[in-house]
PDB file of C-alpha atoms in Angstrom:
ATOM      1  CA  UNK J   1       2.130  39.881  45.371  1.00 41.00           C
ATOM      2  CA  UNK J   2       0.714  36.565  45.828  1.00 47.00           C
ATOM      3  CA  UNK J   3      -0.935  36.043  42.094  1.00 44.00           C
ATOM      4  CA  UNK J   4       2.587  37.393  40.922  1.00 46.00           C
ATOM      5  CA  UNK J   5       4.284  34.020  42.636  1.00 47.00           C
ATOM      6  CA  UNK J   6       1.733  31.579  41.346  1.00 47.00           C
ATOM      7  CA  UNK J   7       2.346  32.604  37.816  1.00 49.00           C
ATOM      8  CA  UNK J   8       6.181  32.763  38.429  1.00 51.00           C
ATOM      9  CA  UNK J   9       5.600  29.052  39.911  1.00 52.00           C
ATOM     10  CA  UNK J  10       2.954  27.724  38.598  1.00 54.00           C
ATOM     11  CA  UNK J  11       3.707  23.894  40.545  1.00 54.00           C
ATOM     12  CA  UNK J  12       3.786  25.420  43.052  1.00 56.00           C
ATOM     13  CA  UNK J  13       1.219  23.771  45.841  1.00 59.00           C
ATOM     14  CA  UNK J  14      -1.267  26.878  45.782  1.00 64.00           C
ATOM     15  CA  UNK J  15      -1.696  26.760  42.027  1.00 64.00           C
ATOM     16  CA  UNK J  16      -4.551  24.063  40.504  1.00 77.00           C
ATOM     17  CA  UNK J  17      -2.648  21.919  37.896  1.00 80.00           C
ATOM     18  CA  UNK J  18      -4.454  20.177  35.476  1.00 82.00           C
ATOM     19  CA  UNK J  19      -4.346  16.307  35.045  1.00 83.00           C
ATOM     20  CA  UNK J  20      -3.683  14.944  31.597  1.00 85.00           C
ATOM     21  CA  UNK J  21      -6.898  12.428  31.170  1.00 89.00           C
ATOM     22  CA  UNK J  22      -6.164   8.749  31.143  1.00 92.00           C
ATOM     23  CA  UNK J  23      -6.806   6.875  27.805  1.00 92.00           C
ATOM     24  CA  UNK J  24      -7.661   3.393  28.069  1.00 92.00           C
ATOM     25  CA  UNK J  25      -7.368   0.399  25.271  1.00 91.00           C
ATOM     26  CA  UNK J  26     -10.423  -0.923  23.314  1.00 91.00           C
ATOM     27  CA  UNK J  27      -8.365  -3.720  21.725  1.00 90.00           C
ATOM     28  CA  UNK J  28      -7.293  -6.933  23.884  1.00 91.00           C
ATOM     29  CA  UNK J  29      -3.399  -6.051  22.723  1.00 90.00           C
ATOM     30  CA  UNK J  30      -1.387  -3.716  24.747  1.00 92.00           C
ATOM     31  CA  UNK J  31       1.560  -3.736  22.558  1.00 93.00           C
ATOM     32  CA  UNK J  32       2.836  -0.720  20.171  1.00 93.00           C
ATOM     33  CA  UNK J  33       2.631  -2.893  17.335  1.00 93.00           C
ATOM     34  CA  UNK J  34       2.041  -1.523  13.624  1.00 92.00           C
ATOM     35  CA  UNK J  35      -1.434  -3.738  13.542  1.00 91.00           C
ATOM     36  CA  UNK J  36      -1.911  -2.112  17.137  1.00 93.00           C
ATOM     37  CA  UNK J  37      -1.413   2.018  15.883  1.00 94.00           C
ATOM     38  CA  UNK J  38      -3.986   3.906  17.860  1.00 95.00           C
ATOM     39  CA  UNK J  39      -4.641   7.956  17.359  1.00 95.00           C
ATOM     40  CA  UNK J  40      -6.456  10.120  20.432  1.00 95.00           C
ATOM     41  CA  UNK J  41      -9.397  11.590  19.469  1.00 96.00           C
ATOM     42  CA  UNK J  42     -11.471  14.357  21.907  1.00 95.00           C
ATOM     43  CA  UNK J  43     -15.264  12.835  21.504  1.00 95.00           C
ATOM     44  CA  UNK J  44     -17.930  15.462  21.495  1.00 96.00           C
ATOM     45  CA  UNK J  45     -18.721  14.696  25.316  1.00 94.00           C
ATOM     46  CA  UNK J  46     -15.061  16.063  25.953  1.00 93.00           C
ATOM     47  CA  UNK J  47     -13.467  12.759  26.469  1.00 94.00           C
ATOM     48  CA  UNK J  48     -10.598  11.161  24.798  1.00 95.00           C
ATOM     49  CA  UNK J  49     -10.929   8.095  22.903  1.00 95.00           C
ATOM     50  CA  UNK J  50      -8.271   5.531  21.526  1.00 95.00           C
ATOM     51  CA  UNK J  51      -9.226   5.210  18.043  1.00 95.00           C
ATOM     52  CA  UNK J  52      -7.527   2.179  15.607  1.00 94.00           C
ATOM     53  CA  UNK J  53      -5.845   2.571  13.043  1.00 95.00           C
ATOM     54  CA  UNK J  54      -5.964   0.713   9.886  1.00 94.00           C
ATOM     55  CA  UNK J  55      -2.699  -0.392   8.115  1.00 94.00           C
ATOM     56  CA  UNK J  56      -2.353   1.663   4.518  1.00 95.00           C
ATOM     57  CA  UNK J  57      -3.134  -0.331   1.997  1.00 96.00           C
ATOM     58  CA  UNK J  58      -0.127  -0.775  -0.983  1.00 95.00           C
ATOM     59  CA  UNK J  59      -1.167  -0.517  -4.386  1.00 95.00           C
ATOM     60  CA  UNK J  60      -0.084  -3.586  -6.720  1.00 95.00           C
ATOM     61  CA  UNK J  61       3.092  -4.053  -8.254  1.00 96.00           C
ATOM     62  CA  UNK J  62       3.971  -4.937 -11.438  1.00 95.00           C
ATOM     63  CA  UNK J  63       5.919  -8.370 -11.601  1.00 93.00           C
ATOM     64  CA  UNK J  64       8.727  -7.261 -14.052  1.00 93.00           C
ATOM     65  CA  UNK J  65       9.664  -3.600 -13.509  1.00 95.00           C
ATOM     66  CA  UNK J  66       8.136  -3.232  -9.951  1.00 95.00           C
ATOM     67  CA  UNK J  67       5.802   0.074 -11.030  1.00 96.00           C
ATOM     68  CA  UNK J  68       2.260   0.685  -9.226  1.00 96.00           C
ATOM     69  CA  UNK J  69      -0.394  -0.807 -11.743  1.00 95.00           C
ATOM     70  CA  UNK J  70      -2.702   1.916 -12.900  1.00 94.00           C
ATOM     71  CA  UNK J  71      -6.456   1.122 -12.726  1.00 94.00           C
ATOM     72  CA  UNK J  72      -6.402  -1.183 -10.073  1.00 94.00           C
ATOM     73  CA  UNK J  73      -7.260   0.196  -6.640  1.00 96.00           C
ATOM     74  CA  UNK J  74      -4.670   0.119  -3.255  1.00 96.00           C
ATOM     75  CA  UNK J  75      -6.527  -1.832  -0.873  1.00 96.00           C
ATOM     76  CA  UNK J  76      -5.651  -4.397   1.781  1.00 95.00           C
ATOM     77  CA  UNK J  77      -5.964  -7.886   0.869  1.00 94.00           C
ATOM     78  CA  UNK J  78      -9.513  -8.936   2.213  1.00 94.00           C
ATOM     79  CA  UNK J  79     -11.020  -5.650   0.171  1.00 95.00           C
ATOM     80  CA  UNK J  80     -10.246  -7.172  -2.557  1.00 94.00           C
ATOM     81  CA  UNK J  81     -12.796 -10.092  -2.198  1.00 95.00           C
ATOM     82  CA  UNK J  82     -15.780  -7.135  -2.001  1.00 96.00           C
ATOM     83  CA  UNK J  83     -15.135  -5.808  -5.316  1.00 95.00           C
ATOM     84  CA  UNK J  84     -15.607  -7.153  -8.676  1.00 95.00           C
ATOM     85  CA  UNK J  85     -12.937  -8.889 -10.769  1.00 94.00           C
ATOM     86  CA  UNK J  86     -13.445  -5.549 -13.262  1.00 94.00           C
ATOM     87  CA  UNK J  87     -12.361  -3.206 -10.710  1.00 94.00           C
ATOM     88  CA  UNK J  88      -8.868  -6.200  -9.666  1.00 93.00           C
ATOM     89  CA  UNK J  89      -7.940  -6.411 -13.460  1.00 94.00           C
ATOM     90  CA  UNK J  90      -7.147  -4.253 -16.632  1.00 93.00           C
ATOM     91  CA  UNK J  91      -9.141  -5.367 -19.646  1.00 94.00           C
ATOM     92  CA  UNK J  92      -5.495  -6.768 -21.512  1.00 92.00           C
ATOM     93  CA  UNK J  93      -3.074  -9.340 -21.700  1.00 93.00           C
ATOM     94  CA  UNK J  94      -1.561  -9.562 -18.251  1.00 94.00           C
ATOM     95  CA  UNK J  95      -3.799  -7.235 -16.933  1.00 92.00           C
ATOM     96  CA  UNK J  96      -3.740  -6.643 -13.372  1.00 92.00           C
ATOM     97  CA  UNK J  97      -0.397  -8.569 -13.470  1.00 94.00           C
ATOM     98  CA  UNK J  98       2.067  -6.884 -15.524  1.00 95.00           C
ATOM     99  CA  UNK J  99       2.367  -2.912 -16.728  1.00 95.00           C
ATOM    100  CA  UNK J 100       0.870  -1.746 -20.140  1.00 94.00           C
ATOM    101  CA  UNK J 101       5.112  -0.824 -21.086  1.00 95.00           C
ATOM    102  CA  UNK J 102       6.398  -4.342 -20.053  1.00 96.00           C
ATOM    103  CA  UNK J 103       2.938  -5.823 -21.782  1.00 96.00           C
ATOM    104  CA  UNK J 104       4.151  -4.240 -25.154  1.00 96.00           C
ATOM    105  CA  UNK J 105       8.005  -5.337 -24.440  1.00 96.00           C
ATOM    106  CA  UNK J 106       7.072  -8.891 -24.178  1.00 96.00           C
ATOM    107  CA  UNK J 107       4.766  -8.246 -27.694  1.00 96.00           C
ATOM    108  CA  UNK J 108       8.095  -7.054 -29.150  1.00 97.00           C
ATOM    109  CA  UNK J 109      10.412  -9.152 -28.292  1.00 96.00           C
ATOM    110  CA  UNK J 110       7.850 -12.388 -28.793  1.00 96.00           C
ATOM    111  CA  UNK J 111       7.582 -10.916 -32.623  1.00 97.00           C
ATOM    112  CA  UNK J 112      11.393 -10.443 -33.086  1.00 97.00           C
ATOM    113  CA  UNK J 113      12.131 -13.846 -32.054  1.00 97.00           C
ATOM    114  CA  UNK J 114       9.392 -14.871 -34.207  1.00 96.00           C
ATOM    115  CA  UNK J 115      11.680 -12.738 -37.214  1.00 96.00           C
ATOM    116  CA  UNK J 116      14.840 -14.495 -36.192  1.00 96.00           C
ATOM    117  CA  UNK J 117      13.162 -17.796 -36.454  1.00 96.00           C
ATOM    118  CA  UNK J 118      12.067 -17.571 -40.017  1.00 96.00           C
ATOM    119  CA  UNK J 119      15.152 -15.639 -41.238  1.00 95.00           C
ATOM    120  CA  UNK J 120      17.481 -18.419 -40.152  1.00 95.00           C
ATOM    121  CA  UNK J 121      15.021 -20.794 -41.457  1.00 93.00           C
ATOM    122  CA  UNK J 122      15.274 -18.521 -44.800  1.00 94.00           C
ATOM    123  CA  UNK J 123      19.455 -18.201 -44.652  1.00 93.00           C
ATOM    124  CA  UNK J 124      19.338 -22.207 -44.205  1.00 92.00           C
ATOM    125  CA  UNK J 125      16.985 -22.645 -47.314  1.00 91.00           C
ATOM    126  CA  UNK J 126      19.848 -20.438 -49.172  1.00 90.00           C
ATOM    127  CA  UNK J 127      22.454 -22.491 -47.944  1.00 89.00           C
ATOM    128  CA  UNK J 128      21.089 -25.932 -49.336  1.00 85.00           C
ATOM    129  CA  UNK J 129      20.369 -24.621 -52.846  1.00 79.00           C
ATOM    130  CA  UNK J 130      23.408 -23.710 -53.379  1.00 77.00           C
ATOM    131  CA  UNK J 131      25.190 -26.674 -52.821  1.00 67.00           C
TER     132      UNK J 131
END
């Protein structure tokens, strides 16, 4: 009759309840900030651990259309002093600045205004011998 209660009740004062553990910082800030982000983690000695959390890095941007460039990694900005300017860049005009598609729009349109130029140099030449 009596194991029948505790289970019915378990707070009640004759059942054990277990504690949760207290956690306790291992960074000086105390705030929830999104540099702050901690995770619990059970260590292999059974205790529970804060561990840090580093921000995710963004991959970059291309400056015209906005698209992730391909073939340059996402890291956060100090990473990007330990690696190599071949790993930062693209082996191409612009590269590592601007997307291969807006690369061969600016080709384009540099070449058709190049075309305008000399037609309307050619339409002008027209002009004069006539008169």
């Amino acid at each position: 009759m009596m194991l029948l209660r505790t289970l019915a009740h378990p707070a009640s004062p004759s059942s054990p309840v277990a504690m949760a553990q207290r956690v306790t910082l291992r960074k000086r800030t105390p705030y929830n900030t999104t540099s702050n982000r901690r995770r619990v983690v059970k260590t292999p000695g059974g205790q529970l651990r804060y561990h840090h959390i580093n921000k995710l890095p963004t991959a970059p941007k291309c400056g015209d259309c906005g698209v992730a460039l391909s073939g340059v990694p996402a890291l956060r900005p100090r990473q990007y002093a330990t690696i190599s300017k071949r790993q930062k860049t693209v082996t191409r005009a612009y590269g590592g600045s601007r997307c291969a598609s807006c690369v061969r729009e600016r080709i384009v349109r540099a070449f058709l205004v190049e075309e305008a130029k000399i037609v309307k140099r050619v339409i002008k030449s027209q002009t004069v011998g006539r008169k």
